[in-house]
């Protein structure tokens, strides 16, 4: 059996009435335990989808339906531990991000232990996304797979379509729970069980059929009233106070600056309502953040202990950030947007790739384990590494780059949207738009790296202040 690798991600979910343009948004930093893990952005066409799936890590075998949909996917470049497709949007405009590693407790594991030869992060997108036609259907298929095969790890999984956003969390080896995020709400979810208050009688909740009986039978509920699943099935550890809770705190502080919370609070709310509508740029800022304007910023002015106290959201272990947007104000053929960036998020920008395509740009698709500045993954990682050596020196370059780059991407997207109706071959048209976006992104990222090298060279320690 291969080595079990756990991610350490951060998720943001946004309902359609909470977003600035009426779209649904699910997003996540796909983080790992290694600083580098090359990623690829691909399209899996129906004839490329396996019918008999076998996991590399656990060896579980799953027979898949024979009618898969096309979908975008973000697999690892090095397949030693399997495909690991982080997220994608299928041809029915259903999005999925999997998975957010979460936490659990010994009480539920004593009842429903993990299944060593079950399914895990390596497998989930491949087993679910090609076969679902709505976010709710994604929850139900995921639940059926968990009940039949079990899982060897705890995970949170997001689904969306143009109307709904759902969040599912696994419980023990075979159980699960899911909540529909209210249209006017947002969620910031780190690596812990996040679902708190749960109503078994709501149309906006789903779970294992026996979950309520299981709670009663095994005396799992520590609260006198109601059902708080974070209390029942999750953790409240010292690690949560420094590794998980501060990320939720900072995201909620950004979206709701009027609310004061403690960054270590174990009971920060799951469902939140922002004081203004949320944009893609807002989501990207939070997913790139390192506690700016607080004493906990690793690049800031706090004490060394303060700067190292909490795990930031933007971190050297960001492998990709994806923001999956299903729009409601455009034709269905251009509704799905797979925003994407690679590497540590502090020095990259997300690019709005159309999901209704049969192929992706080479510069985003062909990363290998060999360093190559002609590839977007390695170029992004190099820029982030240099930026980390002197953040204050490079931050203005970064800010200008991000503003101008996002403006350029949105201009290309707006033109592509406006001219879409006149196209005779929509897929080829969108693939050409994606190529234009990729070229713009690669050119701008290369330019930023060059400007940073030029600026940084004048500030090297290997210098002397007299000319000869």
GROMACS .gro file of C-alpha atoms in nm:
model
  468
    1UNK     CA    1   0.000   0.000   0.000
    2UNK     CA    2   0.134   0.342  -0.096
    3UNK     CA    3   0.205   0.619   0.150
    4UNK     CA    4  -0.105   0.803   0.270
    5UNK     CA    5  -0.071   1.175   0.192
    6UNK     CA    6  -0.303   1.427   0.354
    7UNK     CA    7  -0.378   1.770   0.216
    8UNK     CA    8  -0.406   2.085   0.425
    9UNK     CA    9  -0.637   2.313   0.231
   10UNK     CA   10  -0.870   2.610   0.279
   11UNK     CA   11  -1.218   2.630   0.120
   12UNK     CA   12  -1.447   2.928   0.050
   13UNK     CA   13  -1.808   2.883  -0.065
   14UNK     CA   14  -2.039   3.162  -0.186
   15UNK     CA   15  -2.412   3.140  -0.259
   16UNK     CA   16  -2.560   3.305  -0.568
   17UNK     CA   17  -2.722   3.593  -0.379
   18UNK     CA   18  -2.402   3.658  -0.184
   19UNK     CA   19  -2.186   3.698  -0.497
   20UNK     CA   20  -2.150   4.024  -0.686
   21UNK     CA   21  -2.285   3.887  -1.016
   22UNK     CA   22  -2.533   3.619  -0.905
   23UNK     CA   23  -2.301   3.326  -0.971
   24UNK     CA   24  -2.234   3.036  -0.738
   25UNK     CA   25  -1.872   2.997  -0.626
   26UNK     CA   26  -1.682   2.709  -0.471
   27UNK     CA   27  -1.309   2.753  -0.424
   28UNK     CA   28  -1.013   2.595  -0.251
   29UNK     CA   29  -0.641   2.617  -0.199
   30UNK     CA   30  -0.511   2.273  -0.289
   31UNK     CA   31  -0.230   2.248  -0.034
   32UNK     CA   32  -0.001   1.958   0.045
   33UNK     CA   33   0.264   1.860   0.295
   34UNK     CA   34   0.545   1.925   0.047
   35UNK     CA   35   0.634   2.269  -0.086
   36UNK     CA   36   0.642   2.147  -0.447
   37UNK     CA   37   0.404   1.904  -0.618
   38UNK     CA   38   0.359   1.982  -0.990
   39UNK     CA   39  -0.003   2.013  -1.106
   40UNK     CA   40  -0.174   1.998  -1.443
   41UNK     CA   41  -0.495   2.146  -1.583
   42UNK     CA   42  -0.663   1.905  -1.826
   43UNK     CA   43  -0.995   1.801  -1.976
   44UNK     CA   44  -1.104   1.440  -1.935
   45UNK     CA   45  -1.321   1.345  -2.232
   46UNK     CA   46  -1.571   1.057  -2.201
   47UNK     CA   47  -1.353   0.808  -2.391
   48UNK     CA   48  -1.066   0.877  -2.147
   49UNK     CA   49  -1.269   0.802  -1.833
   50UNK     CA   50  -1.205   0.453  -1.691
   51UNK     CA   51  -1.493   0.207  -1.653
   52UNK     CA   52  -1.315  -0.010  -1.398
   53UNK     CA   53  -1.133   0.216  -1.154
   54UNK     CA   54  -0.857   0.092  -0.926
   55UNK     CA   55  -0.700   0.321  -0.666
   56UNK     CA   56  -0.323   0.329  -0.634
   57UNK     CA   57  -0.315   0.403  -0.260
   58UNK     CA   58  -0.584   0.174  -0.119
   59UNK     CA   59  -0.634  -0.069  -0.406
   60UNK     CA   60  -1.011  -0.027  -0.395
   61UNK     CA   61  -1.184  -0.123  -0.719
   62UNK     CA   62  -1.499   0.056  -0.835
   63UNK     CA   63  -1.702  -0.026  -1.145
   64UNK     CA   64  -1.814   0.302  -1.296
   65UNK     CA   65  -2.121   0.386  -1.507
   66UNK     CA   66  -2.080   0.375  -1.884
   67UNK     CA   67  -2.209   0.727  -1.959
   68UNK     CA   68  -1.951   0.971  -1.821
   69UNK     CA   69  -1.963   1.344  -1.888
   70UNK     CA   70  -1.664   1.548  -2.002
   71UNK     CA   71  -1.500   1.746  -1.719
   72UNK     CA   72  -1.207   1.970  -1.638
   73UNK     CA   73  -0.963   1.820  -1.391
   74UNK     CA   74  -0.648   1.911  -1.198
   75UNK     CA   75  -0.441   1.595  -1.151
   76UNK     CA   76  -0.092   1.563  -1.013
   77UNK     CA   77   0.190   1.555  -1.267
   78UNK     CA   78   0.370   1.276  -1.084
   79UNK     CA   79   0.132   0.981  -1.048
   80UNK     CA   80   0.318   0.774  -0.789
   81UNK     CA   81   0.024   0.806  -0.551
   82UNK     CA   82  -0.252   0.816  -0.813
   83UNK     CA   83  -0.430   1.085  -1.013
   84UNK     CA   84  -0.546   1.316  -0.731
   85UNK     CA   85  -0.773   1.540  -0.944
   86UNK     CA   86  -0.836   1.835  -0.713
   87UNK     CA   87  -1.142   1.989  -0.876
   88UNK     CA   88  -1.335   2.040  -1.196
   89UNK     CA   89  -1.650   2.144  -1.381
   90UNK     CA   90  -1.839   1.893  -1.595
   91UNK     CA   91  -2.027   1.950  -1.921
   92UNK     CA   92  -2.355   1.994  -1.730
   93UNK     CA   93  -2.206   2.293  -1.543
   94UNK     CA   94  -2.176   2.105  -1.215
   95UNK     CA   95  -1.862   2.190  -1.019
   96UNK     CA   96  -1.682   1.988  -0.754
   97UNK     CA   97  -1.382   2.060  -0.532
   98UNK     CA   98  -1.237   1.764  -0.343
   99UNK     CA   99  -1.104   1.746  -0.094
  100UNK     CA  100  -1.058   1.949   0.222
  101UNK     CA  101  -0.894   1.728   0.482
  102UNK     CA  102  -1.094   1.764   0.804
  103UNK     CA  103  -1.084   1.633   1.162
  104UNK     CA  104  -1.278   1.385   1.371
  105UNK     CA  105  -1.277   1.232   1.718
  106UNK     CA  106  -1.227   0.897   1.883
  107UNK     CA  107  -1.594   0.853   1.977
  108UNK     CA  108  -1.715   0.817   1.618
  109UNK     CA  109  -1.407   0.620   1.511
  110UNK     CA  110  -1.484   0.370   1.784
  111UNK     CA  111  -1.824   0.315   1.621
  112UNK     CA  112  -1.742   0.348   1.251
  113UNK     CA  113  -1.365   0.300   1.197
  114UNK     CA  114  -1.189   0.404   0.880
  115UNK     CA  115  -1.174   0.151   0.596
  116UNK     CA  116  -0.813   0.087   0.496
  117UNK     CA  117  -0.906  -0.030   0.146
  118UNK     CA  118  -1.174   0.236   0.095
  119UNK     CA  119  -1.181   0.551  -0.117
  120UNK     CA  120  -0.987   0.869  -0.046
  121UNK     CA  121  -0.866   1.201  -0.181
  122UNK     CA  122  -0.687   1.030  -0.465
  123UNK     CA  123  -1.013   0.899  -0.609
  124UNK     CA  124  -1.312   1.118  -0.533
  125UNK     CA  125  -1.339   1.353  -0.832
  126UNK     CA  126  -1.289   1.068  -1.079
  127UNK     CA  127  -1.561   0.861  -0.911
  128UNK     CA  128  -1.820   1.137  -0.882
  129UNK     CA  129  -1.790   1.441  -1.110
  130UNK     CA  130  -1.842   1.269  -1.450
  131UNK     CA  131  -2.175   1.121  -1.338
  132UNK     CA  132  -2.371   1.404  -1.177
  133UNK     CA  133  -2.617   1.654  -1.321
  134UNK     CA  134  -2.670   1.877  -1.016
  135UNK     CA  135  -2.494   1.966  -0.693
  136UNK     CA  136  -2.751   1.773  -0.488
  137UNK     CA  137  -2.699   1.468  -0.708
  138UNK     CA  138  -2.327   1.497  -0.638
  139UNK     CA  139  -2.392   1.482  -0.265
  140UNK     CA  140  -2.609   1.173  -0.305
  141UNK     CA  141  -2.360   0.990  -0.526
  142UNK     CA  142  -2.076   1.073  -0.287
  143UNK     CA  143  -2.287   0.946   0.002
  144UNK     CA  144  -2.366   0.620  -0.176
  145UNK     CA  145  -1.998   0.558  -0.248
  146UNK     CA  146  -1.903   0.625   0.115
  147UNK     CA  147  -2.169   0.385   0.239
  148UNK     CA  148  -2.065   0.110  -0.004
  149UNK     CA  149  -1.685   0.138  -0.005
  150UNK     CA  150  -1.600   0.344   0.303
  151UNK     CA  151  -1.312   0.589   0.333
  152UNK     CA  152  -0.973   0.581   0.505
  153UNK     CA  153  -0.966   0.954   0.588
  154UNK     CA  154  -1.195   1.245   0.684
  155UNK     CA  155  -1.278   1.496   0.414
  156UNK     CA  156  -1.496   1.792   0.320
  157UNK     CA  157  -1.622   1.813  -0.039
  158UNK     CA  158  -1.793   2.102  -0.220
  159UNK     CA  159  -2.049   2.081  -0.503
  160UNK     CA  160  -2.223   2.354  -0.699
  161UNK     CA  161  -2.448   2.416  -0.994
  162UNK     CA  162  -2.599   2.744  -1.112
  163UNK     CA  163  -2.857   2.741  -0.831
  164UNK     CA  164  -2.708   2.564  -0.530
  165UNK     CA  165  -2.389   2.519  -0.330
  166UNK     CA  166  -2.355   2.209  -0.109
  167UNK     CA  167  -2.090   2.110   0.145
  168UNK     CA  168  -2.043   1.745   0.247
  169UNK     CA  169  -1.830   1.615   0.532
  170UNK     CA  170  -1.743   1.251   0.590
  171UNK     CA  171  -1.803   1.098   0.932
  172UNK     CA  172  -1.600   0.794   1.034
  173UNK     CA  173  -1.558   0.522   0.774
  174UNK     CA  174  -1.902   0.513   0.612
  175UNK     CA  175  -2.117   0.803   0.735
  176UNK     CA  176  -2.164   1.153   0.597
  177UNK     CA  177  -2.354   1.478   0.634
  178UNK     CA  178  -2.422   1.763   0.389
  179UNK     CA  179  -2.567   2.114   0.407
  180UNK     CA  180  -2.695   2.338   0.132
  181UNK     CA  181  -2.530   2.677   0.178
  182UNK     CA  182  -2.798   2.949   0.186
  183UNK     CA  183  -2.803   3.161  -0.129
  184UNK     CA  184  -2.717   3.477   0.068
  185UNK     CA  185  -2.435   3.319   0.269
  186UNK     CA  186  -2.066   3.234   0.252
  187UNK     CA  187  -1.842   2.978   0.426
  188UNK     CA  188  -1.472   2.972   0.513
  189UNK     CA  189  -1.370   2.614   0.591
  190UNK     CA  190  -1.021   2.507   0.706
  191UNK     CA  191  -0.889   2.159   0.796
  192UNK     CA  192  -1.141   2.069   1.063
  193UNK     CA  193  -1.500   1.952   1.079
  194UNK     CA  194  -1.691   2.269   0.996
  195UNK     CA  195  -2.064   2.195   0.999
  196UNK     CA  196  -2.209   2.313   1.327
  197UNK     CA  197  -2.587   2.345   1.377
  198UNK     CA  198  -2.782   2.078   1.186
  199UNK     CA  199  -3.156   2.036   1.129
  200UNK     CA  200  -3.254   1.679   1.043
  201UNK     CA  201  -3.595   1.798   0.919
  202UNK     CA  202  -3.473   2.062   0.672
  203UNK     CA  203  -3.493   2.027   0.294
  204UNK     CA  204  -3.148   2.185   0.286
  205UNK     CA  205  -2.971   1.902   0.472
  206UNK     CA  206  -2.881   1.546   0.376
  207UNK     CA  207  -2.705   1.272   0.572
  208UNK     CA  208  -2.667   0.899   0.628
  209UNK     CA  209  -3.008   0.748   0.700
  210UNK     CA  210  -2.908   0.614   1.041
  211UNK     CA  211  -2.711   0.915   1.163
  212UNK     CA  212  -2.965   1.047   1.413
  213UNK     CA  213  -3.019   0.702   1.564
  214UNK     CA  214  -2.644   0.650   1.584
  215UNK     CA  215  -2.602   0.974   1.782
  216UNK     CA  216  -2.869   0.869   2.030
  217UNK     CA  217  -2.763   0.506   2.061
  218UNK     CA  218  -2.398   0.586   2.138
  219UNK     CA  219  -2.461   0.903   2.344
  220UNK     CA  220  -2.252   1.121   2.112
  221UNK     CA  221  -2.419   1.460   2.167
  222UNK     CA  222  -2.246   1.673   2.433
  223UNK     CA  223  -2.500   1.958   2.403
  224UNK     CA  224  -2.826   1.982   2.599
  225UNK     CA  225  -3.018   2.119   2.302
  226UNK     CA  226  -3.000   2.068   1.927
  227UNK     CA  227  -2.735   1.904   1.713
  228UNK     CA  228  -2.397   2.069   1.659
  229UNK     CA  229  -2.205   1.830   1.436
  230UNK     CA  230  -1.871   1.997   1.504
  231UNK     CA  231  -1.925   1.914   1.872
  232UNK     CA  232  -2.059   1.564   1.801
  233UNK     CA  233  -1.822   1.436   1.533
  234UNK     CA  234  -1.537   1.688   1.512
  235UNK     CA  235  -1.242   1.809   1.714
  236UNK     CA  236  -1.165   2.098   1.947
  237UNK     CA  237  -0.792   2.047   1.981
  238UNK     CA  238  -0.501   2.274   2.061
  239UNK     CA  239  -0.390   2.226   1.700
  240UNK     CA  240  -0.726   2.364   1.583
  241UNK     CA  241  -0.663   2.684   1.779
  242UNK     CA  242  -0.342   2.761   1.591
  243UNK     CA  243  -0.372   2.568   1.264
  244UNK     CA  244  -0.739   2.587   1.165
  245UNK     CA  245  -0.949   2.841   1.354
  246UNK     CA  246  -0.731   3.145   1.270
  247UNK     CA  247  -0.788   3.089   0.898
  248UNK     CA  248  -1.164   3.096   0.947
  249UNK     CA  249  -1.124   3.400   1.172
  250UNK     CA  250  -0.928   3.596   0.912
  251UNK     CA  251  -1.167   3.513   0.629
  252UNK     CA  252  -1.465   3.614   0.838
  253UNK     CA  253  -1.279   3.927   0.952
  254UNK     CA  254  -1.233   4.022   0.586
  255UNK     CA  255  -1.595   3.963   0.483
  256UNK     CA  256  -1.743   4.093   0.811
  257UNK     CA  257  -1.500   4.350   0.956
  258UNK     CA  258  -1.769   4.476   1.194
  259UNK     CA  259  -1.766   4.147   1.390
  260UNK     CA  260  -1.500   4.085   1.656
  261UNK     CA  261  -1.390   3.725   1.714
  262UNK     CA  262  -1.094   3.556   1.879
  263UNK     CA  263  -0.871   3.381   1.620
  264UNK     CA  264  -0.846   3.076   1.846
  265UNK     CA  265  -1.223   3.044   1.903
  266UNK     CA  266  -1.338   2.683   1.859
  267UNK     CA  267  -1.697   2.789   1.778
  268UNK     CA  268  -1.657   3.036   1.493
  269UNK     CA  269  -1.978   3.007   1.288
  270UNK     CA  270  -2.004   2.786   0.979
  271UNK     CA  271  -2.270   2.983   0.786
  272UNK     CA  272  -2.195   3.355   0.758
  273UNK     CA  273  -2.345   3.658   0.583
  274UNK     CA  274  -2.111   3.925   0.444
  275UNK     CA  275  -2.170   4.298   0.470
  276UNK     CA  276  -2.129   4.334   0.093
  277UNK     CA  277  -2.149   4.115  -0.218
  278UNK     CA  278  -1.845   3.896  -0.278
  279UNK     CA  279  -1.630   3.908  -0.592
  280UNK     CA  280  -1.376   3.666  -0.739
  281UNK     CA  281  -1.109   3.915  -0.632
  282UNK     CA  282  -1.234   3.895  -0.273
  283UNK     CA  283  -1.216   3.518  -0.272
  284UNK     CA  284  -0.867   3.523  -0.421
  285UNK     CA  285  -0.744   3.775  -0.164
  286UNK     CA  286  -0.858   3.561   0.128
  287UNK     CA  287  -0.715   3.243  -0.025
  288UNK     CA  288  -0.382   3.426  -0.071
  289UNK     CA  289  -0.379   3.597   0.266
  290UNK     CA  290  -0.119   3.574   0.539
  291UNK     CA  291  -0.299   3.773   0.811
  292UNK     CA  292  -0.215   4.114   0.660
  293UNK     CA  293  -0.256   4.410   0.895
  294UNK     CA  294  -0.233   4.190   1.203
  295UNK     CA  295   0.057   4.100   1.430
  296UNK     CA  296   0.034   3.742   1.300
  297UNK     CA  297   0.155   3.826   0.946
  298UNK     CA  298   0.478   3.630   0.873
  299UNK     CA  299   0.587   3.930   0.662
  300UNK     CA  300   0.465   4.185   0.917
  301UNK     CA  301   0.585   4.374   1.221
  302UNK     CA  302   0.480   4.145   1.505
  303UNK     CA  303   0.723   3.968   1.732
  304UNK     CA  304   0.886   3.653   1.600
  305UNK     CA  305   0.657   3.446   1.822
  306UNK     CA  306   0.345   3.627   1.697
  307UNK     CA  307   0.448   3.586   1.331
  308UNK     CA  308   0.492   3.211   1.377
  309UNK     CA  309   0.190   3.146   1.598
  310UNK     CA  310  -0.076   3.075   1.333
  311UNK     CA  311  -0.073   2.884   1.006
  312UNK     CA  312  -0.146   3.135   0.724
  313UNK     CA  313  -0.394   3.072   0.441
  314UNK     CA  314  -0.150   3.160   0.162
  315UNK     CA  315   0.147   2.933   0.229
  316UNK     CA  316   0.445   2.780   0.052
  317UNK     CA  317   0.249   2.455   0.026
  318UNK     CA  318  -0.022   2.601  -0.204
  319UNK     CA  319  -0.004   2.381  -0.514
  320UNK     CA  320  -0.298   2.540  -0.691
  321UNK     CA  321  -0.592   2.764  -0.615
  322UNK     CA  322  -0.914   2.706  -0.806
  323UNK     CA  323  -1.228   2.917  -0.799
  324UNK     CA  324  -1.514   2.735  -0.974
  325UNK     CA  325  -1.779   2.980  -1.086
  326UNK     CA  326  -2.116   2.891  -1.242
  327UNK     CA  327  -2.265   3.208  -1.386
  328UNK     CA  328  -2.638   3.286  -1.419
  329UNK     CA  329  -2.629   3.589  -1.651
  330UNK     CA  330  -2.482   3.424  -1.963
  331UNK     CA  331  -2.571   3.128  -2.191
  332UNK     CA  332  -2.514   2.783  -2.040
  333UNK     CA  333  -2.230   2.714  -2.287
  334UNK     CA  334  -2.013   2.982  -2.125
  335UNK     CA  335  -2.148   2.967  -1.770
  336UNK     CA  336  -1.876   2.748  -1.619
  337UNK     CA  337  -1.550   2.930  -1.540
  338UNK     CA  338  -1.256   2.740  -1.392
  339UNK     CA  339  -1.040   3.016  -1.241
  340UNK     CA  340  -0.691   2.881  -1.178
  341UNK     CA  341  -0.344   2.969  -1.051
  342UNK     CA  342  -0.043   2.760  -0.945
  343UNK     CA  343   0.206   2.780  -0.662
  344UNK     CA  344   0.211   2.990  -0.346
  345UNK     CA  345  -0.074   3.236  -0.392
  346UNK     CA  346   0.100   3.552  -0.275
  347UNK     CA  347   0.261   3.613  -0.617
  348UNK     CA  348   0.014   3.468  -0.868
  349UNK     CA  349  -0.319   3.561  -1.028
  350UNK     CA  350  -0.618   3.342  -1.110
  351UNK     CA  351  -0.709   3.311  -1.478
  352UNK     CA  352  -1.075   3.264  -1.589
  353UNK     CA  353  -1.064   2.959  -1.815
  354UNK     CA  354  -1.385   2.851  -1.988
  355UNK     CA  355  -1.480   2.496  -1.882
  356UNK     CA  356  -1.681   2.402  -2.194
  357UNK     CA  357  -1.375   2.286  -2.391
  358UNK     CA  358  -1.214   1.962  -2.508
  359UNK     CA  359  -0.856   2.063  -2.432
  360UNK     CA  360  -0.654   2.310  -2.224
  361UNK     CA  361  -0.354   2.536  -2.304
  362UNK     CA  362  -0.019   2.355  -2.308
  363UNK     CA  363   0.149   2.599  -2.070
  364UNK     CA  364  -0.104   2.502  -1.799
  365UNK     CA  365  -0.129   2.135  -1.899
  366UNK     CA  366   0.218   1.994  -1.941
  367UNK     CA  367   0.407   2.037  -1.613
  368UNK     CA  368   0.636   1.751  -1.518
  369UNK     CA  369   0.859   1.689  -1.220
  370UNK     CA  370   1.146   1.862  -1.403
  371UNK     CA  371   1.195   2.235  -1.342
  372UNK     CA  372   1.097   2.429  -1.653
  373UNK     CA  373   1.036   2.805  -1.669
  374UNK     CA  374   0.841   2.752  -1.990
  375UNK     CA  375   0.564   2.598  -1.781
  376UNK     CA  376   0.318   2.800  -1.573
  377UNK     CA  377   0.347   2.582  -1.263
  378UNK     CA  378   0.725   2.620  -1.235
  379UNK     CA  379   0.718   2.987  -1.336
  380UNK     CA  380   0.465   3.061  -1.060
  381UNK     CA  381   0.666   2.871  -0.800
  382UNK     CA  382   0.984   3.057  -0.896
  383UNK     CA  383   0.815   3.397  -0.868
  384UNK     CA  384   0.678   3.308  -0.525
  385UNK     CA  385   1.017   3.188  -0.402
  386UNK     CA  386   1.191   3.510  -0.505
  387UNK     CA  387   0.910   3.722  -0.360
  388UNK     CA  388   0.940   3.546  -0.027
  389UNK     CA  389   1.305   3.653   0.011
  390UNK     CA  390   1.207   4.020   0.057
  391UNK     CA  391   0.832   4.068   0.063
  392UNK     CA  392   0.843   4.442   0.138
  393UNK     CA  393   1.074   4.503  -0.157
  394UNK     CA  394   0.855   4.318  -0.406
  395UNK     CA  395   0.501   4.376  -0.278
  396UNK     CA  396   0.434   4.689  -0.485
  397UNK     CA  397   0.539   4.507  -0.801
  398UNK     CA  398   0.305   4.224  -0.702
  399UNK     CA  399   0.014   4.460  -0.639
  400UNK     CA  400   0.053   4.636  -0.973
  401UNK     CA  401   0.091   4.302  -1.152
  402UNK     CA  402  -0.225   4.161  -0.996
  403UNK     CA  403  -0.438   4.467  -1.069
  404UNK     CA  404  -0.328   4.496  -1.431
  405UNK     CA  405  -0.333   4.123  -1.499
  406UNK     CA  406  -0.684   4.073  -1.362
  407UNK     CA  407  -0.803   4.370  -1.566
  408UNK     CA  408  -0.651   4.217  -1.880
  409UNK     CA  409  -0.807   3.874  -1.814
  410UNK     CA  410  -1.148   4.026  -1.751
  411UNK     CA  411  -1.122   4.230  -2.072
  412UNK     CA  412  -1.048   3.915  -2.275
  413UNK     CA  413  -1.334   3.734  -2.102
  414UNK     CA  414  -1.581   4.018  -2.159
  415UNK     CA  415  -1.498   4.027  -2.530
  416UNK     CA  416  -1.525   3.649  -2.557
  417UNK     CA  417  -1.863   3.655  -2.381
  418UNK     CA  418  -1.997   3.932  -2.603
  419UNK     CA  419  -1.897   3.762  -2.929
  420UNK     CA  420  -1.995   3.409  -2.831
  421UNK     CA  421  -2.345   3.414  -2.983
  422UNK     CA  422  -2.212   3.456  -3.338
  423UNK     CA  423  -1.976   3.156  -3.326
  424UNK     CA  424  -2.037   2.848  -3.541
  425UNK     CA  425  -1.805   2.624  -3.336
  426UNK     CA  426  -1.849   2.726  -2.970
  427UNK     CA  427  -1.597   2.477  -2.826
  428UNK     CA  428  -1.317   2.578  -3.061
  429UNK     CA  429  -1.398   2.943  -2.997
  430UNK     CA  430  -1.368   2.896  -2.621
  431UNK     CA  431  -1.047   2.696  -2.657
  432UNK     CA  432  -0.903   2.989  -2.856
  433UNK     CA  433  -1.014   3.229  -2.581
  434UNK     CA  434  -0.844   3.008  -2.321
  435UNK     CA  435  -0.524   3.010  -2.527
  436UNK     CA  436  -0.535   3.388  -2.536
  437UNK     CA  437  -0.586   3.400  -2.160
  438UNK     CA  438  -0.300   3.156  -2.101
  439UNK     CA  439  -0.065   3.355  -2.324
  440UNK     CA  440  -0.158   3.678  -2.144
  441UNK     CA  441  -0.104   3.516  -1.806
  442UNK     CA  442   0.229   3.355  -1.895
  443UNK     CA  443   0.359   3.677  -2.053
  444UNK     CA  444   0.264   3.887  -1.751
  445UNK     CA  445   0.402   3.636  -1.499
  446UNK     CA  446   0.732   3.623  -1.690
  447UNK     CA  447   0.745   4.002  -1.697
  448UNK     CA  448   0.684   4.017  -1.321
  449UNK     CA  449   0.965   3.771  -1.254
  450UNK     CA  450   1.199   3.978  -1.473
  451UNK     CA  451   1.110   4.299  -1.291
  452UNK     CA  452   1.169   4.129  -0.956
  453UNK     CA  453   1.510   4.002  -1.067
  454UNK     CA  454   1.606   4.351  -1.187
  455UNK     CA  455   1.491   4.516  -0.865
  456UNK     CA  456   1.634   4.250  -0.637
  457UNK     CA  457   1.976   4.247  -0.802
  458UNK     CA  458   2.041   4.601  -0.681
  459UNK     CA  459   1.971   4.491  -0.323
  460UNK     CA  460   2.185   4.178  -0.300
  461UNK     CA  461   2.407   4.142   0.005
  462UNK     CA  462   2.697   4.069  -0.231
  463UNK     CA  463   2.769   4.434  -0.309
  464UNK     CA  464   2.991   4.729  -0.210
  465UNK     CA  465   2.895   5.095  -0.217
  466UNK     CA  466   3.206   5.231  -0.401
  467UNK     CA  467   3.228   5.206  -0.776
  468UNK     CA  468   3.553   5.119  -0.949
   0.00000   0.00000   0.00000
